[in-house]
Coordinates of C-alpha atoms in Angstrom, one line a residue:
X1 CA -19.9 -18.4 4.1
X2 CA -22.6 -16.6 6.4
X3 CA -23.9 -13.2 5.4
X4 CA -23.2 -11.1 8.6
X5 CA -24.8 -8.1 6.6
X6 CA -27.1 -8.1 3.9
X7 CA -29.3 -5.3 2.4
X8 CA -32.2 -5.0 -0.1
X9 CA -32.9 -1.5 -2.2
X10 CA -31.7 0.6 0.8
X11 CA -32.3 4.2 0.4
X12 CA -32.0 7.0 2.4
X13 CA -34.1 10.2 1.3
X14 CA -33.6 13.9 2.9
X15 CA -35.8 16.4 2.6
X16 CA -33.9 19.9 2.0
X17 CA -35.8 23.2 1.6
X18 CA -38.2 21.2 0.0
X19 CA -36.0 19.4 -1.9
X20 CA -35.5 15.5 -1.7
X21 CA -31.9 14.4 -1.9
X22 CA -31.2 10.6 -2.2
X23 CA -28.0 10.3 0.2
X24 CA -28.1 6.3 -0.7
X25 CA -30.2 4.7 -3.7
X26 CA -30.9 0.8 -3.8
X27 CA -28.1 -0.9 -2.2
X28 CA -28.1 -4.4 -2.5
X29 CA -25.3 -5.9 -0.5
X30 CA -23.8 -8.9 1.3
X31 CA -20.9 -8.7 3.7
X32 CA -19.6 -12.4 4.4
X33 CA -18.6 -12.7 8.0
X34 CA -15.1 -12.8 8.4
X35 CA -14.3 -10.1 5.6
X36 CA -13.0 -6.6 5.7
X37 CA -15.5 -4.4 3.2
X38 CA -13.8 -1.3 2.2
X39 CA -16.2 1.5 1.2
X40 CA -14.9 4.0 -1.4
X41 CA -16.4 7.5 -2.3
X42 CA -16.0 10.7 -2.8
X43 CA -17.0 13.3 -0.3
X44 CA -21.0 13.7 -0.5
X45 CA -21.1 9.8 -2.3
X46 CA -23.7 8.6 0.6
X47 CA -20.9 6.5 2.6
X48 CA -21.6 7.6 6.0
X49 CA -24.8 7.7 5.5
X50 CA -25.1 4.3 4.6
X51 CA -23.1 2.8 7.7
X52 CA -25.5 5.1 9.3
X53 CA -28.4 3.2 8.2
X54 CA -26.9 -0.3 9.0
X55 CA -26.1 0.8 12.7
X56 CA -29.9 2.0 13.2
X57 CA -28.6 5.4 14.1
X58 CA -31.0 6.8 11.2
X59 CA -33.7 5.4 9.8
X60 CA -34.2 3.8 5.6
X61 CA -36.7 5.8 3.7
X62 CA -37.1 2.2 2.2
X63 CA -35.4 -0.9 1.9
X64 CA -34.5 -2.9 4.2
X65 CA -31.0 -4.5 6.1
X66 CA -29.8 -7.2 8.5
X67 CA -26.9 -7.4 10.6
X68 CA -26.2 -10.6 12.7
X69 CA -29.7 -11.6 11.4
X70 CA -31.3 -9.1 12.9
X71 CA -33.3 -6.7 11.2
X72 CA -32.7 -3.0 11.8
X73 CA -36.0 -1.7 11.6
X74 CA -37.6 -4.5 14.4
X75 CA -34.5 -5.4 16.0
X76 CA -32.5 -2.1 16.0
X77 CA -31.7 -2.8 19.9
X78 CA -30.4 -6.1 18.9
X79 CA -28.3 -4.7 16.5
X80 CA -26.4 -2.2 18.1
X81 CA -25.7 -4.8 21.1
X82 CA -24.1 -6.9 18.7
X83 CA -21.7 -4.0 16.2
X84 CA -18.9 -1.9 17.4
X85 CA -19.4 0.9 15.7
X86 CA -17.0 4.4 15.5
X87 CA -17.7 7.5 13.9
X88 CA -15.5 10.0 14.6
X89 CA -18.5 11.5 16.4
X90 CA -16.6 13.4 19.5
X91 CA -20.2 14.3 21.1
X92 CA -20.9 10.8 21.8
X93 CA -18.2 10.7 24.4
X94 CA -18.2 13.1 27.9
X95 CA -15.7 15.9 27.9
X96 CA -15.4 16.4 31.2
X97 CA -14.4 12.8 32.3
X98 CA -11.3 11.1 31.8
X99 CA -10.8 8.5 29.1
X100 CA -10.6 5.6 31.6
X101 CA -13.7 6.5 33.0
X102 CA -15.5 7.1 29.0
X103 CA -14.5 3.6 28.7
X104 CA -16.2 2.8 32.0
X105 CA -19.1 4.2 31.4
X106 CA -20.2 3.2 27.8
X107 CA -18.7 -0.7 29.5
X108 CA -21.4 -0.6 32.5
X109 CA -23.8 0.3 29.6
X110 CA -23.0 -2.8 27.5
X111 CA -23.0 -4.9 31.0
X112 CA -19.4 -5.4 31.8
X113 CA -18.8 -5.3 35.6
X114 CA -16.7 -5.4 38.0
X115 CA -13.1 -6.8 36.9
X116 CA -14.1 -8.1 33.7
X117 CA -14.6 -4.7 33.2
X118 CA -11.2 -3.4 34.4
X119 CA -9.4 -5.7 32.7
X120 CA -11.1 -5.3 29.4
X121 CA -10.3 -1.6 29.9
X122 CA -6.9 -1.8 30.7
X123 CA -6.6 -4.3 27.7
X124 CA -7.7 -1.2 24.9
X125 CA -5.7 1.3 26.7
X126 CA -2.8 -1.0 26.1
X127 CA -3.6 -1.5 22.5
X128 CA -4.4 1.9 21.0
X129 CA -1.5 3.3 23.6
X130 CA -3.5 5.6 26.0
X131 CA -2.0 4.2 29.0
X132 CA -0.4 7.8 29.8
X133 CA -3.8 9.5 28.8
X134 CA -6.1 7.4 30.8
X135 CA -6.4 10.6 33.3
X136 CA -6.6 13.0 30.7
X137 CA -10.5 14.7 30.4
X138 CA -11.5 13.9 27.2
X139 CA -11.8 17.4 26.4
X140 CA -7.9 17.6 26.1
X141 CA -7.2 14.8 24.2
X142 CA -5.9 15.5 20.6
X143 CA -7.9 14.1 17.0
X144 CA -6.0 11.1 16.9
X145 CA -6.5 10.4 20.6
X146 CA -10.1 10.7 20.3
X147 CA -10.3 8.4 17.3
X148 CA -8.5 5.8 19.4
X149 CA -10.6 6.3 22.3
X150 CA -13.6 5.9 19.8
X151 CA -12.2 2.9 18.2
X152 CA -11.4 0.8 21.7
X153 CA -15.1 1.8 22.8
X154 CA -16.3 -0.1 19.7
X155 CA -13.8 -3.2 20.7
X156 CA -15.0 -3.2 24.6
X157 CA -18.0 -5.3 24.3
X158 CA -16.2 -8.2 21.7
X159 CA -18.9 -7.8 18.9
X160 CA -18.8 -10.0 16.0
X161 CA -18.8 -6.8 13.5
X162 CA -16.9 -3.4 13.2
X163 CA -18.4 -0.4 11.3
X164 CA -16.0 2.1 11.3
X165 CA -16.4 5.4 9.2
X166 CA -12.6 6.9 8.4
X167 CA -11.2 5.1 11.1
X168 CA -7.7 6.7 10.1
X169 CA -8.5 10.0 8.9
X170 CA -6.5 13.6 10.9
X171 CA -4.0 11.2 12.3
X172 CA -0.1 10.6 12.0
X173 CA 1.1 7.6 10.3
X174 CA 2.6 5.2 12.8
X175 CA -0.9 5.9 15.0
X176 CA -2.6 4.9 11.3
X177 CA -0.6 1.6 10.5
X178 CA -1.2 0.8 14.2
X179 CA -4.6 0.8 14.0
X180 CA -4.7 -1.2 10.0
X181 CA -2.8 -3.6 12.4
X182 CA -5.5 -3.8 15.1
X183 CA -8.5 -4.0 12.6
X184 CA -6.2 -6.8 10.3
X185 CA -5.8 -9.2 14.0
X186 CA -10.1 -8.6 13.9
X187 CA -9.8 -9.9 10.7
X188 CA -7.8 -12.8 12.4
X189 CA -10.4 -13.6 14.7
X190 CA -12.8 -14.4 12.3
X191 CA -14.6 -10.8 13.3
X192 CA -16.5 -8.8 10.0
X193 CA -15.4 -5.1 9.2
X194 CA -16.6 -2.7 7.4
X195 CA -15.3 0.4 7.0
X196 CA -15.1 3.8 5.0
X197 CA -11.9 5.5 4.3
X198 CA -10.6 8.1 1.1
X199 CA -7.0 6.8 1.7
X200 CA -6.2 4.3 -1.6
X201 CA -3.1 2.7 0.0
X202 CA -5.2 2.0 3.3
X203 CA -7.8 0.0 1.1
X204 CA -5.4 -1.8 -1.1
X205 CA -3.7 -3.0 2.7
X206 CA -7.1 -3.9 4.1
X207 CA -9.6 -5.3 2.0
X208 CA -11.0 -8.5 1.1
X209 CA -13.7 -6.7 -1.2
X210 CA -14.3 -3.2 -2.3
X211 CA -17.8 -1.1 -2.7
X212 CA -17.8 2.1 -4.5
X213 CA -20.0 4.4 -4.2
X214 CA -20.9 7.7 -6.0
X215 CA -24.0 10.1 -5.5
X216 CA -25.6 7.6 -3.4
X217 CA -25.1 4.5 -6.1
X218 CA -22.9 1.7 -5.8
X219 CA -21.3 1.7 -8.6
X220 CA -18.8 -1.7 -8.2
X221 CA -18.7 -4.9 -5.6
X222 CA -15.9 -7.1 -6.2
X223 CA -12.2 -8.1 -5.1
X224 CA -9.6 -6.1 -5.7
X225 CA -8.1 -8.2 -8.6
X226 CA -11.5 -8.1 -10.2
X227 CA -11.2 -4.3 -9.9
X228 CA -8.3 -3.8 -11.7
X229 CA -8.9 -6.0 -14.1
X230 CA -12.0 -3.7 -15.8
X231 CA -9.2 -1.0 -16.9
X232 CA -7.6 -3.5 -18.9
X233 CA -4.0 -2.0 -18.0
X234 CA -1.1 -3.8 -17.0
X235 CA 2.5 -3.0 -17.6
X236 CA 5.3 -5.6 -17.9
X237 CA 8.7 -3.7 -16.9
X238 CA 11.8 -6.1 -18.7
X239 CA 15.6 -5.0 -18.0
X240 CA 17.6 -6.9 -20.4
X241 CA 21.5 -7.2 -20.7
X242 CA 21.8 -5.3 -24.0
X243 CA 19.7 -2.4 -26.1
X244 CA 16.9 -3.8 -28.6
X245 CA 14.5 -1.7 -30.5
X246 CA 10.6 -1.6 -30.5
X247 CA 11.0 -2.8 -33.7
X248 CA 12.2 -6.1 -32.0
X249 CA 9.7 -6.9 -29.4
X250 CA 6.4 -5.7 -31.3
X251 CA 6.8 -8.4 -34.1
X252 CA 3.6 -10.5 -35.3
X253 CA 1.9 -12.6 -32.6
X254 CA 2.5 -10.3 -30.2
X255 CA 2.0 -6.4 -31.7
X256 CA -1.1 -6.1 -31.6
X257 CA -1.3 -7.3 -28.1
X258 CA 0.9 -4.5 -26.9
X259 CA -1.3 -0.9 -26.4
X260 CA 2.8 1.3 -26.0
X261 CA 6.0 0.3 -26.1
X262 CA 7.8 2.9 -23.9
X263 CA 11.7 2.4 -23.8
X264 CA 13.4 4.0 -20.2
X265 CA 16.8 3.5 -20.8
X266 CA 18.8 1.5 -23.6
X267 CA 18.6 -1.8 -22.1
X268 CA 15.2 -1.0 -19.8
X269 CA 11.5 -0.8 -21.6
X270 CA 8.2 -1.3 -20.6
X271 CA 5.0 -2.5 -22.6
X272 CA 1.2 -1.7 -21.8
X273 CA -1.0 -4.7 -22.7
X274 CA -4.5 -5.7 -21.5
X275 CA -3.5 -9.2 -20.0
X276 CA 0.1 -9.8 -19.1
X277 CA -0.5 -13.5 -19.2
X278 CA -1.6 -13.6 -22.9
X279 CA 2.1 -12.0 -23.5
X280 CA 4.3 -12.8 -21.2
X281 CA 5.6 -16.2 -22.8
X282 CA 5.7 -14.5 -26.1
X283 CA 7.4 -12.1 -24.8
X284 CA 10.1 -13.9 -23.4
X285 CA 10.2 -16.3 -26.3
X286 CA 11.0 -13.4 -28.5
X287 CA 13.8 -11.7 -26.2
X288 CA 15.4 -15.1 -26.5
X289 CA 15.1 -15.5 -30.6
X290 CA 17.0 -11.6 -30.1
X291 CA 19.8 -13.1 -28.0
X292 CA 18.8 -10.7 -24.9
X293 CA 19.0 -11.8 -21.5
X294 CA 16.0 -11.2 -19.1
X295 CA 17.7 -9.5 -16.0
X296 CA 14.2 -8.6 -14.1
X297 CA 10.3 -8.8 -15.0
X298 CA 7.9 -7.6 -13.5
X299 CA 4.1 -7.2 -13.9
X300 CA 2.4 -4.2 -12.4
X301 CA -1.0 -4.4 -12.2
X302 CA -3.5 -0.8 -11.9
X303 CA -3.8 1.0 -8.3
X304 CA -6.6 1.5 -6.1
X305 CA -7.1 4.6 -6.7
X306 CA -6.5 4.6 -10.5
X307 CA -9.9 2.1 -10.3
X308 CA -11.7 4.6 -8.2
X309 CA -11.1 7.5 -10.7
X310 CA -12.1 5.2 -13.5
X311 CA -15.7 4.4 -11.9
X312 CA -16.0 8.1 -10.7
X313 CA -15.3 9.8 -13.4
X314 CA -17.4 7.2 -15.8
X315 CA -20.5 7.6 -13.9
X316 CA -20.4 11.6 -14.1
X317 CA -20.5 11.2 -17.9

C-alpha cells in the first residue's frame, strides 16, 4: 500500500516564559492510504498539535512530513489543496453569513464554480442535515451545527485525506453516529483519515490502526487486536447446564494457564487467561470429562480504553 502520510522525528517546540515545552517529540509515522488512524491522548498529549503540523497550519521545530507526497515545509500550498481538514476552529468560518453561503465562499476559494459548485453544496447540506439551516448566520448555529458545517467544508473540494481533530466531541449521539457513518463511506471510497478523538467506543467503531500519544510521545502504533493483546487479558465466559466447582475446571494442563476463576452463578463462571486459544480446547475437553454441557462461550477480549489506560498510566511511572 501507498504511504499517504509519512513523518520523520517531528517535533514541535514552544517557548513559554522562557521555558521550552515539547508539544510533539520524534514522531515517526506512516498512514497507508485508504486507512482510518485514530489518534489517542490525553488532554495536553500533543494530538492537536501534531495534526497541526501535518496540515502546515504551524510550523516543525524539526523533523520533517509528507502528505500526498508533498512535503509540508516546501509544498505547504500543495498540501492544504489536497487535505480536508476540520478543527473545531469556529473563527475560521464568517459569523455574519449564512451557512450556504460559508460553504460558498471557502468553494470559490478551492475553485469550484458555478453549478458544480451548487450542487456540491447542496450535496453536504443534505449529508450532515443542514438543509433547514442553510439560511441561518453562522453566528446562530448551535456546537454541533458548527462541527457539521466544519466537517462538509473539509468534504467540498473531494480530497484524498481527512484530518479531523474531535470530529464528534459537544454533540448528541445520533448527530455522532451520523457522522462515524459519513467518515466509514470515506473509508469506502478508498479516501485516508486521520483523526483525534477521547471517545473509546468511537475508536474501537473506526479504526483500522491506533496511535497513542502521551506528553508529546507516541507511545503505541498498531491494530487494534495487536493492542489488546499486550495486556495479556482475555476472559472466556462458559454457562453450562449444571454447577461444577473451581476445583473441576483448574485441573493439571490447564491451571496454571488460568490467572482467576470467578464463578457468577451455580451453573455460570468465567476464567481470566492470557490467550483464550491456548485453553479453550482444554477447556471444553474437560467440561466434557465432567459430564457438563456447554450452553454459551464466549471470549471477550480488553477494551479500548482499558489499552489506553495501560499505556498512560505505564509511561507516567
Amino acid at each position: 500500500m501507498l504511504e499517504t502520510i509519512k513523518t520523520q522525528n517531528l517535533t514541535k517546540i514552544f517557548k513559554v516564559k522562557k521555558k521550552e515545552i515539547k508539544a510533539i517529540q520524534d514522531i515517526n509515522l506512516s498512514i497507508q492510504n485508504g486507512e482510518i488512524f485514530v489518534l489517542l491522548g490525553p488532554n495536553g498529549a500533543g494530538k492537536t498539535t501534531f495534526l497541526k503540523t501535518i496540515s502546515t497550519l504551524i510550523l516543525p521545530t524539526y523533523g520533517d512530513a509528507w502528505v500526498n507526497g508533498y512535503n509540508i515545509k516546501k509544498d505547504e500550498y500543495k498540501v492544504r489543496k489536497s487535505i480536508g481538514l476540520s478543527t473545531g476552529f469556529e473563527r475560521s468560518f464568517y459569523y455574519r453569513l449564512n451557512g450556504y453561503q460559508n460553504l460558498e465562499f471557502f468553494g470559490t476559494l478551492y475553485g469550484i464554480k458555478g453549478k458544480d459548485l451548487k450542487e456540491r453544496i447542496n450535496f453536504l447540506l443534505n449529508l450532515f442535515n443542514l438543509e433547514d439551516a442553510k439560511d441561518l448566520k453562522y453566528m446562530k448555529y448551535s456546537t454541533g451545527m458548527k462541527k457539521k458545517l466544519s466537517l462538509a467544508r473539509a468534504l467540498l473540494h473531494d480530497p484524498n485525506v481527512y484530518i479531523f481533530d474531535e470530529p464528534t466531541s459537544s454533540i448528541d449521539p445520533i448527530s455522532a453516529s451520523e457522522i462515524r457513518d459519513i467518515i466509514l463511506s470515506l473509508k469506502d471510497k478508498n479516501k485516508t483519515i486521520i483523526l483525534s478523538t477521547h471517545d473509546m467506543h468511537e475508536a474501537e467503531l473506526l479504526a483500522d490502526r491506533i496511535g497513542i500519544l502521551n506528553k508529546g510521545n507516541m507511545l503505541a502504533v498498531d491494530k487494534k487486536e495487536n493492542l489488546k493483546k499486550v495486556l495479556k487479558k482475555e476472559i472466556i465466559k462458559v454457562k453450562i447446564d449444571k454447577g461444577i466447582s473451581e476445583d473441576l475446571i483448574a485441573q493439571d494442563g490447564i491451571k496454571e494457564k488460568i490467572n482467576l476463576f470467578r464463578k457468577i452463578k451455580d451453573d455460570e463462571f468465567e476464567i481470566e487467561v492470557e490467550n483464550s486459544s491456548e485453553v479453550l480446547d482444554q477447556l471444553i475437553e474437560k467440561l466434557k470429562n465432567q459430564d457438563r454441557k456447554i450452553l454459551t462461550i464466549n471470549v471477550e477480549t480488553p477494551s479500548i480504553e482499558e489499552v489506553f489506560i495501560n499505556f498512560v498510566r505505564n509511561d507516567k511511572k
